[in-house]
Coordinates of C-alpha atoms in Angstrom, one line a residue:
M1 CA 107.8 118.4 148.4
S2 CA 109.1 119.0 144.9
L3 CA 111.8 116.8 143.4
S4 CA 115.0 118.4 142.0
F5 CA 116.5 117.3 138.8
S6 CA 119.4 115.7 140.7
S7 CA 117.1 113.0 142.3
P8 CA 116.7 109.6 140.7
V9 CA 113.3 110.1 139.7
S10 CA 114.1 113.2 137.8
R11 CA 117.1 111.3 136.0
D12 CA 114.7 108.7 135.1
A13 CA 112.3 111.2 133.6
R14 CA 115.1 112.8 131.6
A15 CA 116.1 109.6 130.4
R16 CA 112.6 108.9 129.1
G17 CA 112.7 112.1 126.9
A18 CA 116.3 111.6 125.7
G19 CA 116.4 111.3 121.8
V20 CA 112.6 111.5 121.5
T21 CA 111.1 114.2 119.0
A22 CA 107.5 115.1 119.5
V23 CA 105.8 116.2 116.4
L24 CA 102.5 118.0 117.4
G25 CA 99.9 119.8 115.5
P26 CA 96.3 119.6 114.2
T27 CA 95.1 117.4 111.2
N28 CA 96.5 118.2 107.8
T29 CA 100.0 119.0 109.1
G30 CA 101.6 116.1 107.3
K31 CA 102.7 114.4 110.6
T32 CA 102.2 110.8 109.5
H33 CA 103.8 111.6 106.1
L34 CA 106.8 112.8 108.0
A35 CA 107.1 109.8 110.0
I36 CA 107.1 107.6 106.8
E37 CA 109.8 109.8 105.3
R38 CA 111.9 109.6 108.4
M39 CA 111.5 105.9 108.8
L40 CA 112.6 105.2 105.2
A41 CA 115.6 107.3 105.8
H42 CA 116.9 104.8 108.2
S43 CA 118.1 101.2 107.8
S44 CA 115.1 99.7 109.7
G45 CA 112.1 101.1 111.4
L46 CA 108.7 100.5 113.2
I47 CA 105.6 102.7 113.2
G48 CA 102.7 102.0 115.4
L49 CA 99.2 103.4 114.2
P50 CA 95.9 103.6 115.9
L51 CA 93.8 101.7 113.5
R52 CA 94.2 98.6 111.3
L53 CA 92.6 100.6 108.5
L54 CA 95.4 103.1 108.9
A55 CA 98.1 100.5 109.3
R56 CA 97.0 98.9 106.1
E57 CA 97.0 102.2 104.3
V58 CA 100.5 103.1 105.5
Y59 CA 101.7 99.6 104.7
N60 CA 100.6 100.0 101.1
K61 CA 102.4 103.2 100.9
V62 CA 105.6 101.9 102.2
V63 CA 105.4 98.8 99.9
D64 CA 105.0 101.1 96.8
R65 CA 108.3 102.9 97.8
V66 CA 110.6 100.1 98.8
G67 CA 108.7 96.7 97.7
A68 CA 106.8 94.2 99.6
E69 CA 109.7 92.0 100.5
N70 CA 111.1 94.8 102.7
V71 CA 107.9 95.6 104.7
A72 CA 105.9 93.8 107.3
L73 CA 102.4 94.4 108.5
V74 CA 101.5 93.3 112.1
T75 CA 97.8 93.7 113.4
G76 CA 95.8 91.6 115.7
E77 CA 94.0 90.0 112.7
E78 CA 96.7 90.1 110.1
K79 CA 100.2 89.5 109.8
I80 CA 102.4 89.8 106.7
K81 CA 106.1 88.9 107.3
P82 CA 108.5 88.7 104.5
R83 CA 111.8 86.8 105.2
N84 CA 113.8 89.8 106.3
P85 CA 111.8 92.8 106.4
R86 CA 113.5 96.2 107.2
F87 CA 110.4 98.2 108.1
W88 CA 107.5 97.2 110.2
V89 CA 104.0 98.7 110.1
S90 CA 101.8 97.9 113.1
T91 CA 98.9 98.8 115.1
V92 CA 99.8 100.2 118.5
E93 CA 98.5 97.3 120.4
A94 CA 100.4 94.9 118.2
M95 CA 103.8 96.6 118.1
P96 CA 106.5 93.8 118.3
R97 CA 108.2 94.1 121.7
D98 CA 111.5 92.2 120.6
L99 CA 112.4 94.2 117.6
D100 CA 115.5 96.4 117.6
C101 CA 115.0 99.0 115.0
A102 CA 117.0 102.1 114.1
F103 CA 113.8 104.2 114.0
V104 CA 110.4 103.9 116.1
A105 CA 107.3 106.1 115.7
I106 CA 104.1 106.2 117.6
D107 CA 101.1 108.0 116.1
E108 CA 98.1 109.9 117.6
I109 CA 99.6 109.9 121.1
Q110 CA 96.7 112.0 122.4
L111 CA 94.9 108.7 122.7
G112 CA 96.9 108.2 125.8
S113 CA 93.9 109.9 127.6
D114 CA 91.5 107.4 126.1
L115 CA 89.7 105.4 128.8
D116 CA 89.8 102.2 126.9
R117 CA 93.1 102.1 125.1
G118 CA 95.0 104.9 126.6
H119 CA 97.2 102.8 128.8
V120 CA 98.6 101.0 125.6
F121 CA 99.5 104.3 123.9
T122 CA 101.0 105.7 127.1
D123 CA 103.2 102.5 127.5
R124 CA 104.6 102.6 123.9
M125 CA 105.2 106.4 124.3
L126 CA 107.3 105.8 127.6
N127 CA 109.0 102.6 126.6
R128 CA 109.4 102.0 122.9
R129 CA 112.6 103.6 121.5
G130 CA 114.5 103.4 118.3
R131 CA 118.3 103.1 118.4
E132 CA 118.8 106.2 116.3
E133 CA 115.5 108.2 116.2
T134 CA 112.2 108.0 118.0
L135 CA 109.1 110.2 117.0
V136 CA 105.9 110.5 118.8
L137 CA 103.1 112.2 116.7
G138 CA 99.9 113.9 118.1
A139 CA 97.7 116.8 118.4
A140 CA 99.0 120.1 119.9
T141 CA 96.9 119.5 122.9
V142 CA 99.4 116.8 124.3
R143 CA 102.2 119.3 124.5
P144 CA 101.8 119.7 128.4
M145 CA 101.6 115.9 128.8
V146 CA 104.7 115.4 126.7
E147 CA 106.6 118.0 128.6
R148 CA 105.8 116.4 131.9
L149 CA 106.2 112.7 130.9
L150 CA 109.1 113.2 128.4
P151 CA 111.1 116.1 129.8
G152 CA 114.0 117.1 127.5
A153 CA 112.2 115.8 124.3
N154 CA 112.5 118.0 121.3
I155 CA 109.0 119.4 120.4
V156 CA 108.2 120.4 116.9
Q157 CA 105.1 122.4 116.3
R158 CA 103.5 121.9 112.8
P159 CA 101.0 124.4 111.5
R160 CA 97.9 123.3 109.5
L161 CA 98.7 123.6 105.8
S162 CA 95.2 125.0 104.8
T163 CA 92.4 127.0 106.5
L164 CA 89.3 125.3 108.1
I165 CA 86.2 127.4 107.9
H166 CA 82.7 126.9 109.6
S167 CA 79.9 127.1 107.1
G168 CA 76.8 126.5 109.4
D169 CA 73.9 124.3 108.9
R170 CA 72.9 122.8 105.4
K171 CA 70.2 120.4 104.7
I172 CA 71.6 117.0 103.5
T173 CA 70.2 117.4 100.1
R174 CA 71.9 120.8 99.7
L175 CA 75.5 119.6 100.8
P176 CA 78.1 120.6 98.2
R177 CA 80.1 117.8 96.3
R178 CA 83.0 116.1 98.0
T179 CA 81.3 116.0 101.3
A180 CA 81.8 113.6 104.1
I181 CA 78.9 113.2 106.4
V182 CA 79.7 111.9 109.8
A183 CA 77.1 110.0 111.9
F184 CA 77.7 107.9 115.1
S185 CA 75.7 104.7 114.6
V186 CA 75.3 102.2 111.9
D187 CA 71.6 102.9 111.5
E188 CA 72.3 106.6 111.0
V189 CA 75.0 106.0 108.4
Y190 CA 72.6 103.7 106.4
A191 CA 69.7 106.2 106.6
I192 CA 71.7 109.0 105.3
A193 CA 73.5 106.9 102.6
E194 CA 69.9 105.9 101.5
L195 CA 68.8 109.5 101.4
I196 CA 71.6 110.6 99.3
R197 CA 71.0 107.6 97.0
R198 CA 67.6 108.8 96.2
Q199 CA 68.4 112.6 96.1
R200 CA 72.1 112.6 94.6
G201 CA 72.8 109.3 93.1
G202 CA 74.7 107.6 95.8
A203 CA 77.4 107.7 98.5
A204 CA 80.2 105.6 99.6
V205 CA 80.1 104.2 103.1
V206 CA 83.1 104.0 105.6
M207 CA 82.9 102.6 109.1
G208 CA 85.5 101.3 111.5
S209 CA 84.0 98.0 111.6
L210 CA 84.6 97.3 107.8
S211 CA 87.6 95.3 106.7
P212 CA 90.4 97.2 105.0
R213 CA 89.6 95.6 101.7
T214 CA 85.9 96.8 101.8
R215 CA 86.9 100.3 103.1
N216 CA 89.4 100.7 100.3
A217 CA 86.9 99.7 97.7
Q218 CA 84.4 102.2 99.1
V219 CA 86.9 104.9 99.2
A220 CA 87.9 104.2 95.7
L221 CA 84.4 104.9 94.6
Y222 CA 84.5 108.3 96.2
Q223 CA 88.1 109.3 95.2
S224 CA 87.4 108.3 91.5
G225 CA 84.5 110.7 91.5
E226 CA 82.0 107.8 90.8
V227 CA 80.2 109.3 93.8
D228 CA 80.4 112.6 95.3
F229 CA 79.5 112.0 98.9
L230 CA 81.0 109.8 101.8
V231 CA 79.0 108.8 104.8
A232 CA 81.2 107.6 107.7
T233 CA 81.4 107.2 111.2
D234 CA 84.1 109.1 113.4
A235 CA 86.6 106.5 112.1
I236 CA 87.3 109.1 109.5
G237 CA 89.0 111.3 112.1
M238 CA 92.0 109.0 112.6
G239 CA 94.2 110.1 109.7
L240 CA 92.4 108.2 106.9
N241 CA 93.3 110.1 103.8
M242 CA 90.7 111.2 101.4
D243 CA 90.0 114.3 99.2
V244 CA 87.2 115.9 101.3
D245 CA 86.3 119.4 100.8
H246 CA 83.5 119.7 103.5
V247 CA 82.7 117.7 106.7
A248 CA 79.1 117.8 107.9
F249 CA 78.2 116.4 111.3
A250 CA 74.9 114.6 111.4
G251 CA 75.1 114.6 115.2
L252 CA 77.3 115.9 118.0
S253 CA 77.0 113.2 120.6
K254 CA 77.9 109.5 120.7
F255 CA 77.8 106.3 122.6
D256 CA 81.4 105.6 123.8
G257 CA 80.9 102.1 125.0
R258 CA 79.8 103.3 128.4
R259 CA 77.1 106.1 127.9
T260 CA 76.1 108.5 125.3
R261 CA 77.9 111.8 125.6
W262 CA 78.7 115.0 123.7
L263 CA 81.6 115.2 121.4
T264 CA 84.6 117.0 123.0
P265 CA 85.8 120.1 121.2
P266 CA 89.1 118.3 120.2
E267 CA 87.1 115.5 118.9
I268 CA 85.1 117.8 116.7
G269 CA 88.3 119.4 115.6
Q270 CA 89.8 116.1 114.6
I271 CA 86.9 115.0 112.5
A272 CA 86.4 118.4 111.0
G273 CA 89.9 118.7 110.1
R274 CA 89.5 115.9 107.6
A275 CA 88.2 118.7 105.2
G276 CA 90.9 120.1 103.2
R277 CA 94.1 118.6 102.0
Y278 CA 97.5 119.8 101.7
R279 CA 97.1 123.5 100.8
T280 CA 93.3 123.3 99.8
D281 CA 91.0 124.9 102.3
G282 CA 88.2 123.0 103.8
T283 CA 84.9 123.7 105.5
F284 CA 82.7 122.1 108.2
G285 CA 79.1 122.4 109.6
V286 CA 76.1 120.3 110.6
T287 CA 73.3 118.7 108.8
G288 CA 70.0 116.8 109.4
D289 CA 68.8 116.9 112.9
S290 CA 72.0 117.9 114.5
P291 CA 72.2 120.9 116.7
E292 CA 74.5 123.8 115.6
V293 CA 78.0 123.9 116.9
D294 CA 78.5 126.3 119.7
A295 CA 80.2 129.5 118.7
D296 CA 83.1 129.0 121.2
I297 CA 83.7 125.5 119.8
V298 CA 83.7 126.9 116.1
A299 CA 86.3 129.5 117.1
A300 CA 88.4 126.7 118.8
V301 CA 88.2 124.6 115.7
E302 CA 89.0 127.2 113.2
S303 CA 92.0 128.4 115.3
H304 CA 93.0 124.9 116.4
S305 CA 93.0 126.1 120.0
F306 CA 91.8 123.5 122.6
E307 CA 92.3 122.9 126.3
P308 CA 95.6 120.9 126.8
I309 CA 95.6 117.2 127.8
P310 CA 97.2 117.2 131.3
G311 CA 97.8 113.6 131.7
A312 CA 97.6 110.0 130.3
Q313 CA 95.9 106.7 131.2
W314 CA 98.5 104.2 132.5
R315 CA 98.7 100.5 133.5
T316 CA 101.9 98.7 134.5
S317 CA 103.7 96.5 132.0
R318 CA 105.7 94.8 134.8
L319 CA 103.0 92.2 135.6
D320 CA 103.7 89.7 138.5
F321 CA 103.1 86.2 137.2
G322 CA 104.1 84.5 140.6
S323 CA 100.3 83.7 141.0
L324 CA 96.8 84.5 139.7
K325 CA 96.2 86.6 143.0
A326 CA 99.5 88.5 142.3
L327 CA 98.7 89.0 138.6
L328 CA 95.4 90.7 139.6
K329 CA 97.0 92.8 142.2
S330 CA 99.8 93.9 139.9
L331 CA 97.3 95.1 137.2
S332 CA 96.1 97.7 139.9
T333 CA 99.5 99.0 140.7
P334 CA 99.3 102.8 140.9
P335 CA 101.5 104.8 138.6
G336 CA 104.5 106.4 140.3
I337 CA 104.9 109.3 137.7
D338 CA 103.3 112.5 137.9
G339 CA 100.8 113.1 135.2
L340 CA 99.7 109.4 134.9
K341 CA 96.4 108.1 136.1
L342 CA 95.5 104.5 136.8
S343 CA 93.7 103.3 133.9
E344 CA 90.1 102.1 134.3
E345 CA 89.6 98.2 134.2
A346 CA 89.8 97.3 130.6
L347 CA 88.1 94.4 128.8
D348 CA 91.2 92.0 129.2
E349 CA 91.3 92.7 133.0
T350 CA 87.6 92.2 133.2
T351 CA 87.8 89.0 131.4
L352 CA 90.6 87.7 133.7
R353 CA 88.8 88.6 136.8
R354 CA 85.7 86.7 135.5
L355 CA 87.9 83.7 134.7
A356 CA 89.5 83.9 138.1
Q357 CA 86.2 83.2 139.7
D358 CA 86.6 79.4 138.7
E359 CA 88.2 77.9 141.6
D360 CA 89.9 75.1 139.7
L361 CA 91.6 77.8 137.7
D362 CA 93.8 79.1 140.6
A363 CA 95.4 75.6 141.0
R364 CA 96.1 75.2 137.3
C365 CA 97.7 78.7 137.3
R366 CA 100.4 78.0 139.8
N367 CA 102.4 77.1 136.8
R368 CA 103.9 80.5 135.6
E369 CA 103.6 79.6 131.9
V370 CA 100.2 78.5 132.3
L371 CA 99.3 81.7 134.1
R372 CA 100.9 83.7 131.1
T373 CA 98.8 81.7 128.7
L374 CA 95.7 82.7 130.7
W375 CA 96.6 86.4 130.5
E376 CA 97.2 86.1 126.7
V377 CA 93.9 84.5 126.2
A378 CA 92.2 87.2 128.4
Q379 CA 93.7 89.7 126.0
T380 CA 91.7 88.4 123.0
P381 CA 89.5 91.3 121.6
D382 CA 85.9 91.2 121.3
F383 CA 85.6 91.9 117.7
R384 CA 82.0 90.3 117.6
K385 CA 80.7 92.7 120.1
T386 CA 78.9 89.9 122.1
T387 CA 77.9 89.8 125.7
L388 CA 80.6 89.6 128.3
D389 CA 79.4 86.1 129.3
E390 CA 79.8 84.9 125.7
H391 CA 83.3 86.5 125.3
V392 CA 84.4 84.9 128.7
R393 CA 83.2 81.5 127.5
L394 CA 85.3 81.9 124.2
C395 CA 88.4 82.8 126.3
R396 CA 87.9 79.8 128.6
M397 CA 87.5 77.4 125.7
L398 CA 90.7 78.8 124.2
F399 CA 92.5 78.4 127.5
D400 CA 91.3 74.8 128.0
D401 CA 92.5 73.9 124.6
L402 CA 96.0 75.6 124.9
T403 CA 96.8 74.1 128.2
G404 CA 95.2 70.8 127.4
Q405 CA 96.8 67.6 126.1
Q406 CA 97.3 68.9 122.6
G407 CA 98.6 72.3 123.6
R408 CA 96.8 73.9 120.7
V409 CA 93.4 75.4 119.7
S410 CA 91.2 72.5 118.5
Q411 CA 91.3 71.9 114.7
R412 CA 87.7 70.8 114.9
W413 CA 86.7 74.0 116.4
L414 CA 88.5 76.1 113.7
A415 CA 87.0 73.9 110.8
E416 CA 83.5 74.5 112.3
Q417 CA 84.0 78.3 112.4
F418 CA 85.1 78.4 108.8
K419 CA 82.2 76.2 107.7
A420 CA 79.7 78.5 109.5
L421 CA 81.2 81.6 108.2
D422 CA 82.1 80.7 104.5
R423 CA 78.7 82.0 103.2
L424 CA 78.0 84.9 100.8
D425 CA 74.2 85.0 101.3
G426 CA 72.4 87.5 103.4
D427 CA 72.1 91.3 103.5
I428 CA 74.6 93.9 104.7
D429 CA 74.3 93.3 108.4
A430 CA 74.7 89.6 108.0
L431 CA 77.8 90.0 106.1
A432 CA 79.2 92.6 108.3
G433 CA 78.6 90.2 111.2
R434 CA 80.4 87.2 109.5
L435 CA 83.3 89.5 108.9
S436 CA 83.4 90.4 112.6
N437 CA 83.4 86.7 113.4
V438 CA 86.1 86.2 111.0
R439 CA 88.4 88.7 112.8
T440 CA 88.0 86.8 115.9
V441 CA 89.2 83.7 114.1
A442 CA 91.9 85.5 112.2
Y443 CA 93.3 86.8 115.6
V444 CA 93.5 83.1 116.8
V445 CA 95.2 81.8 113.8
N446 CA 97.6 84.7 113.8
R447 CA 99.0 83.4 117.0
P448 CA 101.4 80.8 115.6
D449 CA 102.0 79.2 118.9
W450 CA 98.2 78.6 119.2
V451 CA 97.5 76.6 116.2
R452 CA 98.9 73.9 114.1
D453 CA 99.7 74.8 110.6
P454 CA 99.3 78.5 111.2
R455 CA 100.3 79.6 107.7
G456 CA 97.6 77.4 106.3
W457 CA 94.9 78.7 108.6
Q458 CA 96.1 82.3 108.1
E459 CA 95.8 81.9 104.3
R460 CA 92.4 80.4 104.6
A461 CA 91.2 83.3 106.9
R462 CA 92.7 86.0 104.6
A463 CA 91.0 84.4 101.6
L464 CA 87.5 84.1 103.5
E465 CA 87.9 87.8 104.6
D466 CA 88.5 88.9 101.1
R467 CA 85.6 87.0 99.8
L468 CA 83.2 88.4 102.3
S469 CA 84.7 91.9 101.9
D470 CA 84.2 91.8 98.2
T471 CA 80.5 90.8 98.5
L472 CA 79.9 93.3 101.2
H473 CA 81.4 96.0 98.8
E474 CA 78.9 94.8 96.1
R475 CA 76.0 94.9 98.5
L476 CA 76.8 98.4 99.6
M477 CA 77.0 99.7 96.1
A478 CA 73.7 97.9 95.2
R479 CA 72.1 99.5 98.2
F480 CA 73.4 102.9 98.4
I481 CA 74.3 103.9 94.7
D482 CA 71.6 104.5 92.0
R483 CA 73.7 104.6 88.8
R484 CA 70.8 106.0 86.7
T485 CA 70.4 108.9 89.0
S486 CA 74.0 109.6 89.2
V487 CA 74.5 109.5 85.5
L488 CA 71.5 111.7 85.1
M489 CA 72.5 114.2 87.6
R490 CA 76.0 114.4 85.8
A491 CA 74.5 114.5 82.3
L492 CA 72.4 117.6 83.6
N493 CA 75.3 119.1 85.1
V494 CA 73.5 119.9 88.2
Q495 CA 75.9 118.4 90.8
D496 CA 76.6 121.8 92.3
E497 CA 73.1 123.1 92.4
P498 CA 70.8 122.8 95.3
V499 CA 68.4 120.0 95.1
L500 CA 64.9 120.6 96.1
A501 CA 63.7 118.4 98.8
G502 CA 60.3 116.9 99.2
V503 CA 57.6 115.8 96.7
A504 CA 58.3 118.4 94.1
A505 CA 61.8 117.3 93.7
G506 CA 60.9 113.7 93.3
L507 CA 58.3 114.6 90.6
A508 CA 60.7 116.8 88.7
L509 CA 63.5 114.3 88.8
G510 CA 60.9 111.6 87.7
L511 CA 59.8 113.8 84.8
V512 CA 63.3 114.5 83.5
A513 CA 64.3 110.9 84.0
H514 CA 61.1 109.9 82.0
L515 CA 61.9 112.3 79.2
W516 CA 65.7 111.2 79.1
L517 CA 64.8 107.5 78.9
A518 CA 62.2 108.3 76.3
A519 CA 64.8 110.2 74.2
A520 CA 67.3 107.3 74.6
A521 CA 64.6 105.0 73.4
A522 CA 63.7 107.0 70.3
L523 CA 67.4 107.2 69.5
T524 CA 67.7 103.4 69.8
T525 CA 64.5 102.9 67.5
A526 CA 66.0 105.3 64.8
A527 CA 69.3 103.6 64.9
C528 CA 67.7 100.2 64.5
N529 CA 65.6 101.4 61.5
T530 CA 68.7 102.9 60.0
V531 CA 70.5 99.5 60.2
E532 CA 67.5 97.6 58.9
G533 CA 67.4 100.2 55.9
V534 CA 71.1 99.7 55.2
G535 CA 70.7 96.0 55.3
R536 CA 67.9 96.1 52.7
D537 CA 69.8 98.3 50.4
T538 CA 72.8 96.0 50.6
Q539 CA 70.7 93.0 49.8
A540 CA 69.2 94.7 46.9
A541 CA 72.5 95.7 45.5
G542 CA 73.7 92.1 45.8
Q543 CA 70.8 90.8 43.8

C-alpha cells in the first residue's frame, strides 16, 4: 500500500529534503568550486570530501582565501585546528558531529551506493544540515536517489563546461603530451612510468596511497611542465584538479577489495572526465594491453548519459550500547526508508564481531562507556592493508590499553612505533609501507582522548610523515624521471611527434644523445681553451 504525503513517514521524508540543494552533473562542472564559494559566503561552514588528498587540496584553497587562522582540517590521520575556525574541511568519515554551522556540503554523494563506504555518505546526506544552507554534490546519475530520499530538495543540473571526445587506442609511446595514464595496480603504475621514462623522459606518479605532501610534489612536477605525463590509479577520478588534456586507460578492470571486475560506465566516465579543464576540451581512450571501450559506453561517456543510481547503502546511526549483543544486533537493523539497502558488513563491524568472540570481553563491556570504547577502537582503519587477524590484534591491544589502569595508549608502544618507522633507507615500496604505518599511528595520536600529550605526538607524527613523504618524492623522481632524455626531447622539439617504439627508436635516441653530448664536450673544450688563451695574454701584458 502506498503512503500519502499526509502520513508521518512522508512528513519525515519531506523534512529530510527541506532546505537542501542538490547540485548534480558530470565532471568539470565546477561543483566543488561552487561549494567553496557558497561556504565562504556564510559566517561558518563545513564541507565533507571523499578523499584526504582532496580535503587537503580544498583546505589549501580556503586558507589562501581567508587565512589559516580561520580554517580547520579534520581527517582520520590529520587534524589542524586553530583556536576559533570559521570553516571546516573534512573527509566525509571524519565530519565532526557536534558542529553547528551555517553551511554544510557533502561532496560525491553517488558514493552512497559504494559497498564499503556507502553507508557513511548516506548517513551524512540524510542527517547533516547547515542552519542556513545545505548542499549535496554528485553525479547526475543520483537524481532519482535524491528525489526519493530527499523529496522537496532543490535540484540544480550543471552541464559540463567542455566537450569530452573518444580518440581510440594509442600506444603508450604515441600518447600526446599532457596525458594522464590510468592503471589499476601499483605494479602497472610503476611499469608504465618506467616505460615513459625511457621513451619520453619521465612521468609523475599519483596514487591514493601517497601522502598529500608526496602527491602534491608529484603533481607539481606535472603542472609545471617538467614532465608531460602523469601515471595514476583511479584516485584521479575523485575531483583532483590537474591540467589534463587526454586520459588513457591502461585497463578496464580492477580489484575492488572483493573481486576483480569490469569498470562500470559511470566509473569510466568519472575518470575520463578528468580530461579537459573549464572550457578546454578533452579526449579519452585506451593504451597498452587494454581492450577497446565498447561503443555504447563511448556514447554514454561522451554524452554523460548513464543508468541512474536507484538507491543507496545504509546502516543505522542509532546504535544500541546496552550490551555487546545489543550493539551487534543494532548494526543489522534494516532501513525503514524506501530506496535504502542494508549495507554489507564493513571492516569495523567485522572487527567488532571478531573481538566479540573473546568470552571475557562480554563481561568487560557491560559498562556502556567501555562498550563505546570498543566500538570506537573497532572503527580504526586498516591503512596498513594487513591481514584481518593482525588488524584485530592491533584493535585489541588499543582496547586493552584504553580500558586498563592508565586509560591511554601505551607511551612505550608509541615510542617503539616511531623508532621503527623513523628511517629513510630503502626503496619506493619500503618507504610507502612506512608511510602506511605512520598513517595508523597518526590516526591513534589524533584521538586526543586516547593518548597523553596528543599535541606533541601529533607534531611528531606530522614531522615523520613529511620526512618520509619528501624522501619518497625524491625516490620517485630518481626512478621515473630521466632528466637527460627529458631535456634532449625538449631541445629537439619533438614532444608532440610520435616516438618510434622498439630497438630502432632506442638506437636513434642513443645516436642523437651521443652527438648532443659530443657537441657539448667540444663546446666546453673550446671554452676552456679560450679562457686559457686569455689568461696567457693577460699575463704577458702584465709582464
